[in-house]
Short mmCIF file of C-alpha atoms and ligand atoms in Angstrom, two decimals:
data_model
loop_
_atom_site.label_atom_id
_atom_site.label_comp_id
_atom_site.label_asym_id
_atom_site.label_seq_id
_atom_site.Cartn_x
_atom_site.Cartn_y
_atom_site.Cartn_z
CA MET A 1 -6.80 11.23 15.24
CA ASN A 2 -8.52 11.75 11.83
CA GLY A 3 -11.73 10.01 13.13
CA SER A 4 -12.83 8.51 9.78
CA PRO A 5 -13.77 4.79 9.90
CA LEU A 6 -10.86 4.11 7.57
CA ALA A 7 -8.37 5.97 9.82
CA GLN A 8 -9.71 4.27 12.89
CA ALA A 9 -9.42 0.85 11.27
CA TRP A 10 -5.77 1.46 10.40
CA ASP A 11 -5.15 2.84 13.92
CA GLU A 12 -6.29 -0.50 15.33
CA ALA A 13 -4.45 -2.41 12.66
CA ALA A 14 -1.14 -0.64 12.95
CA ASP A 15 0.83 -2.90 15.26
CA GLY A 16 -0.37 -6.07 13.47
CA TYR A 17 0.40 -4.56 10.09
CA GLU A 18 3.92 -3.65 11.15
CA SER A 19 4.71 -7.10 12.40
CA TYR A 20 2.98 -9.21 9.70
CA PHE A 21 2.72 -7.31 6.47
CA VAL A 22 5.79 -4.96 6.56
CA PRO A 23 8.28 -7.82 6.40
CA ARG A 24 6.23 -9.67 3.77
CA PHE A 25 5.77 -6.52 1.62
CA ALA A 26 9.43 -5.49 1.76
CA PRO A 27 10.35 -6.49 -1.74
CA TRP A 28 7.67 -4.22 -3.16
CA VAL A 29 8.87 -1.32 -1.01
CA LYS A 30 12.38 -1.93 -2.13
CA ALA A 31 11.25 -2.02 -5.83
CA ALA A 32 9.27 1.22 -5.52
CA ALA A 33 12.28 3.05 -3.95
CA SER A 34 14.69 1.57 -6.48
CA ALA A 35 13.20 3.79 -9.22
CA LEU A 36 15.22 6.59 -7.59
CA ILE A 37 18.61 4.91 -7.69
CA SER A 38 21.13 6.92 -9.72
CA GLN A 39 18.42 9.21 -10.85
CA PRO A 40 19.15 12.96 -10.86
CA LEU A 41 16.34 14.78 -9.03
CA PRO A 42 15.43 18.39 -8.69
CA ASP A 43 15.54 20.18 -5.30
CA GLY A 44 12.96 19.35 -2.66
CA PRO A 45 11.83 16.45 -0.51
CA ILE A 46 10.72 12.90 -1.43
CA VAL A 47 7.10 12.70 -0.40
CA VAL A 48 5.55 9.36 0.58
CA PRO A 49 1.72 9.44 0.72
CA CYS A 50 -0.03 6.67 2.67
CA CYS A 51 3.33 5.85 4.35
CA GLY A 52 1.72 3.72 7.04
CA THR A 53 4.51 2.71 9.48
CA PHE A 54 6.89 4.15 6.81
CA PRO A 55 8.95 1.18 5.67
CA GLU A 56 9.77 3.27 2.54
CA LEU A 57 11.99 5.54 4.83
CA THR A 58 14.63 2.80 5.36
CA GLU A 59 15.01 2.21 1.60
CA LEU A 60 14.82 5.81 0.53
CA ARG A 61 17.46 6.83 3.13
CA LYS A 62 19.88 4.32 1.78
CA ILE A 63 19.44 5.56 -1.76
CA ASP A 64 19.46 9.33 -1.00
CA PRO A 65 20.99 9.88 2.45
CA GLN A 66 20.98 13.67 2.40
CA ARG A 67 17.39 14.29 1.05
CA GLU A 68 14.55 15.42 3.17
CA ILE A 69 11.82 12.76 3.30
CA VAL A 70 8.22 13.36 4.22
CA GLY A 71 5.65 10.69 5.05
CA ILE A 72 1.87 11.40 5.12
CA ASP A 73 -0.71 9.09 6.59
CA LEU A 74 -4.35 9.42 7.62
CA SER A 75 -4.03 7.14 10.63
CA ALA A 76 -2.63 8.49 13.97
CA GLY A 77 -1.70 4.88 14.99
CA MET A 78 0.33 4.38 11.83
CA VAL A 79 1.89 7.84 12.21
CA ALA A 80 3.05 6.98 15.71
CA LEU A 81 4.85 3.90 14.43
CA ALA A 82 6.25 5.87 11.50
CA ARG A 83 7.68 8.40 13.96
CA GLN A 84 9.27 5.61 15.94
CA ARG A 85 10.94 4.36 12.77
CA ALA A 86 12.18 7.94 11.98
CA ALA A 87 13.42 8.57 15.46
CA GLY A 88 17.05 9.80 15.53
CA MET A 89 17.09 10.39 11.81
CA GLY A 90 17.54 13.85 10.56
CA ARG A 91 15.54 15.47 7.69
CA VAL A 92 12.46 13.26 8.15
CA SER A 93 8.98 14.24 9.09
CA VAL A 94 5.68 12.47 9.37
CA ILE A 95 2.45 14.26 8.85
CA GLU A 96 -0.93 12.99 10.01
CA GLY A 97 -3.34 13.93 7.25
CA ASP A 98 -4.97 13.13 3.93
CA ALA A 99 -2.46 12.53 1.15
CA THR A 100 -4.85 12.51 -1.73
CA THR A 101 -3.87 16.05 -2.80
CA LEU A 102 -0.37 17.43 -2.61
CA ALA A 103 0.74 21.02 -3.35
CA PRO A 104 1.85 21.57 -6.83
CA GLU A 105 5.54 21.70 -7.66
CA SER A 106 6.46 20.98 -4.02
CA CYS A 107 8.73 18.02 -4.13
CA ALA A 108 11.53 16.10 -6.06
CA ALA A 109 9.72 12.74 -6.01
CA VAL A 110 6.58 11.02 -4.79
CA VAL A 111 6.91 7.34 -3.78
CA CYS A 112 3.83 5.40 -2.69
CA VAL A 113 3.40 1.77 -1.86
CA PHE A 114 -0.04 0.11 -1.35
CA GLY A 115 -1.87 3.35 -0.74
CA LEU A 116 -3.31 4.25 -4.13
CA GLN A 117 -5.91 1.37 -4.39
CA GLN A 118 -7.47 2.58 -1.14
CA LEU A 119 -8.16 6.08 -2.18
CA PRO A 120 -11.65 7.15 -3.30
CA ASP A 121 -10.42 8.56 -6.58
CA PRO A 122 -7.00 7.14 -7.51
CA GLU A 123 -6.96 8.87 -10.83
CA ALA A 124 -7.34 12.27 -9.22
CA ALA A 125 -4.82 11.37 -6.52
CA ILE A 126 -2.15 10.21 -8.97
CA ALA A 127 -2.69 13.37 -11.11
CA SER A 128 -2.11 15.50 -8.02
CA TRP A 129 1.02 13.50 -7.08
CA THR A 130 2.50 14.13 -10.46
CA ALA A 131 1.68 17.76 -10.41
CA ALA A 132 3.41 17.90 -6.95
CA VAL A 133 6.71 16.66 -8.52
CA ARG A 134 8.93 19.40 -9.92
CA LYS A 135 10.19 19.30 -13.49
CA GLY A 136 12.55 16.44 -13.82
CA GLY A 137 11.42 14.60 -10.82
CA LEU A 138 10.04 11.14 -10.45
CA LEU A 139 6.78 9.43 -9.44
CA SER A 140 7.06 5.78 -8.30
CA VAL A 141 3.80 4.13 -7.28
CA VAL A 142 3.20 0.48 -6.41
CA PHE A 143 -0.48 -0.68 -5.77
CA TRP A 144 -2.59 -3.77 -5.65
CA PRO A 145 -4.75 -4.00 -8.74
CA GLY A 146 -8.20 -5.64 -8.38
CA GLN A 147 -6.77 -8.88 -9.44
CA SER A 148 -3.33 -9.58 -8.00
CA GLU A 149 -3.33 -13.42 -8.50
CA VAL A 150 -5.61 -16.13 -9.88
CA GLU A 151 -4.78 -18.61 -7.10
CA GLY A 152 -3.73 -18.01 -3.58
CA PRO A 153 -5.04 -16.30 -0.45
CA PHE A 154 -5.79 -12.86 -2.05
CA ALA A 155 -7.72 -14.52 -4.87
CA LEU A 156 -9.71 -16.69 -2.44
CA LEU A 157 -10.45 -13.69 -0.20
CA TYR A 158 -11.72 -11.84 -3.23
CA ASN A 159 -13.95 -14.66 -4.19
CA VAL A 160 -15.32 -15.35 -0.75
CA LEU A 161 -16.25 -11.65 -0.28
CA ALA A 162 -17.54 -11.17 -3.85
CA ASP A 163 -21.15 -11.85 -2.98
CA ARG A 164 -21.07 -10.06 0.34
CA ARG A 165 -20.08 -6.59 -0.62
CA PRO A 166 -20.70 -4.13 -3.39
CA PRO A 167 -18.37 -4.84 -6.39
CA ALA A 168 -15.47 -2.48 -6.43
CA ASP A 169 -15.19 -0.32 -9.46
CA ILE A 170 -11.73 -1.04 -10.82
CA SER A 171 -12.17 0.64 -14.29
CA TRP A 172 -9.76 3.42 -13.16
CA GLU A 173 -6.86 0.97 -13.45
CA GLN A 174 -7.36 1.09 -17.25
CA ARG A 175 -7.26 4.86 -17.20
CA LEU A 176 -4.39 5.32 -14.70
CA ALA A 177 -1.49 5.68 -17.16
CA THR A 178 -3.42 8.59 -18.84
CA ALA A 179 -4.31 10.13 -15.55
CA VAL A 180 -0.69 10.33 -14.47
CA GLY A 181 -0.08 13.13 -17.02
CA ALA A 182 3.67 12.59 -17.36
CA VAL A 183 6.03 10.41 -19.32
CA ILE A 184 5.57 6.88 -18.24
CA GLU A 185 9.01 5.04 -17.84
CA LYS A 186 7.63 1.92 -16.40
CA ASP A 187 4.22 0.39 -16.10
CA GLU A 188 4.53 -3.32 -15.18
CA ARG A 189 3.50 -6.03 -12.80
CA VAL A 190 5.89 -6.89 -9.98
CA ALA A 191 5.40 -10.30 -8.24
CA PHE A 192 7.26 -11.63 -5.25
CA PRO A 193 6.69 -14.88 -3.12
CA MET A 194 4.98 -14.55 0.23
CA GLU A 195 4.46 -17.27 2.79
CA HIS A 196 1.85 -17.80 5.56
CA GLU A 197 2.06 -20.53 8.20
CA SER A 198 -1.59 -21.36 7.56
CA ALA A 199 -4.77 -20.02 5.95
CA ALA A 200 -6.02 -19.11 9.43
CA GLU A 201 -2.87 -17.10 10.15
CA PHE A 202 -3.39 -15.19 6.96
CA TRP A 203 -7.03 -14.51 7.60
CA ASP A 204 -6.36 -13.28 11.13
CA ALA A 205 -3.57 -10.99 10.01
CA MET A 206 -5.86 -9.48 7.27
CA ALA A 207 -8.77 -9.06 9.71
CA HIS A 208 -6.84 -7.63 12.63
CA GLY A 209 -3.80 -5.96 11.24
CA GLY A 210 -4.60 -5.45 7.53
CA PRO A 211 -7.07 -4.06 5.11
CA LEU A 212 -9.99 -6.26 6.32
CA ARG A 213 -9.97 -4.48 9.61
CA ALA A 214 -12.32 -1.67 8.11
CA LEU A 215 -14.77 -4.36 6.98
CA ALA A 216 -14.64 -6.22 10.33
CA ASN A 217 -15.44 -2.89 12.10
CA ALA A 218 -18.28 -2.14 9.67
CA ARG A 219 -19.83 -5.58 9.58
CA GLY A 220 -19.21 -7.03 13.05
CA GLU A 221 -17.83 -10.15 14.55
CA ALA A 222 -20.69 -12.59 13.49
CA PHE A 223 -20.26 -11.63 9.82
CA MET A 224 -16.50 -12.06 10.08
CA ARG A 225 -16.86 -15.45 11.83
CA VAL A 226 -19.02 -16.76 8.93
CA VAL A 227 -16.72 -15.51 6.16
CA ARG A 228 -13.57 -16.76 8.00
CA GLU A 229 -15.12 -20.19 8.16
CA GLN A 230 -15.95 -20.23 4.43
CA PHE A 231 -12.48 -18.95 3.68
CA LEU A 232 -10.83 -21.66 5.71
CA ASN A 233 -13.07 -24.44 4.30
CA ALA A 234 -11.90 -23.55 0.77
CA ALA A 235 -8.25 -22.97 1.59
CA PRO A 236 -5.47 -25.51 1.41
CA GLY A 237 -4.10 -27.02 4.75
CA GLY A 238 -0.54 -26.21 6.07
CA PRO A 239 1.68 -23.39 5.02
CA TRP A 240 0.60 -21.35 2.08
CA ARG A 241 2.97 -19.86 -0.48
CA HIS A 242 1.84 -17.59 -3.31
CA THR A 243 3.25 -14.97 -5.61
CA PRO A 244 0.81 -12.01 -5.97
CA ALA A 245 1.64 -9.37 -8.55
CA ALA A 246 1.31 -5.62 -7.81
CA ARG A 247 1.30 -3.06 -10.45
CA TRP A 248 4.32 -0.57 -10.56
CA LEU A 249 4.17 2.79 -12.41
CA VAL A 250 7.14 5.10 -12.69
CA ALA A 251 6.77 8.42 -14.43
CA ARG A 252 9.13 11.39 -15.04
CA ARG A 253 7.81 14.96 -14.95
C1 LIG B 301 -1.60 -0.84 3.23
S1 LIG B 301 -1.01 0.55 4.12
C2 LIG B 301 0.55 0.84 3.34
C3 LIG B 301 1.49 1.46 4.20
C4 LIG B 301 2.91 1.63 3.63
N1 LIG B 301 3.09 2.40 2.50
C5 LIG B 301 3.52 0.19 3.35
O1 LIG B 301 3.89 -0.03 2.22
O2 LIG B 301 3.62 -0.52 4.29
C6 LIG B 301 -2.08 1.82 3.57
C7 LIG B 301 -1.98 3.04 4.39
O3 LIG B 301 -2.66 4.14 3.67
C8 LIG B 301 -3.25 5.07 4.55
N2 LIG B 301 -4.31 5.82 4.01
C9 LIG B 301 -5.45 5.42 3.41
N3 LIG B 301 -6.06 6.53 2.88
C10 LIG B 301 -5.25 7.59 3.07
C11 LIG B 301 -5.31 8.99 2.72
N4 LIG B 301 -6.50 9.47 2.10
N5 LIG B 301 -4.34 9.81 3.02
C12 LIG B 301 -3.20 9.29 3.75
N6 LIG B 301 -3.09 7.92 4.12
C13 LIG B 301 -4.08 7.15 3.75
C14 LIG B 301 -3.75 4.19 5.66
O4 LIG B 301 -3.89 4.88 6.93
C15 LIG B 301 -2.66 3.03 5.67
O5 LIG B 301 -1.69 3.36 6.73
#
């Protein structure tokens, strides 16, 4: 186990993330992997930083069945589930570790979904990922920008938490295309519909099996109860459908 609060939060969230978010995030994973369809790549593995339970593996294997695929994640709990997903497949490995820096010229492609926005220095990370790709290879990165929707549960969550935690510095999003340091082939927003049975179901998934787990661990149950109540009071009743937009960058080295 890595031992950092972030890694511990994802250890605890891993099962919930796999059952709740992996199916809902599947279209974005498919999109990120699709950048590699019919693309000639240099020798070397496809590396997947922040692979979590490794849903990218299924898509990438369909696209490039012979290629070695390497997932890297900080959380031992996530890595355990990723290894379950990889069980019985050849040419796959999952490394428990920090994926912010990769060895230069070490792979054919880097594919990352919903990892970049969590890293302390996304610009430095994406520059390292580009440098890790060999000449002619590809980088395909999908991440949640600071604003992924103007209405919907992500937007409400953002508003409810706005006064309760230090504002996130998202100025890096503006500088990201420059930080990539390679020819950008795609830089666009990709939105897909998602559905939650209720606002409470969404909140609980976020707090137990999602990115709010770290906040819950840091601030404690009483804090989370108050914020949950405020969130539910402001949320619509019944099933909740929304269409958040992630940002997708594809670059060729
Ligand atoms: C939202 S999950 C995404 C998982 C997967 N890519 C997916 O699309 O379902 C983010 C993952 O990033 C991992 N992570 C966060 N910081 C990391 C770091 N510095 N190095 C490696 N993994 C990291 C977390 O442990 C977590 O599993």
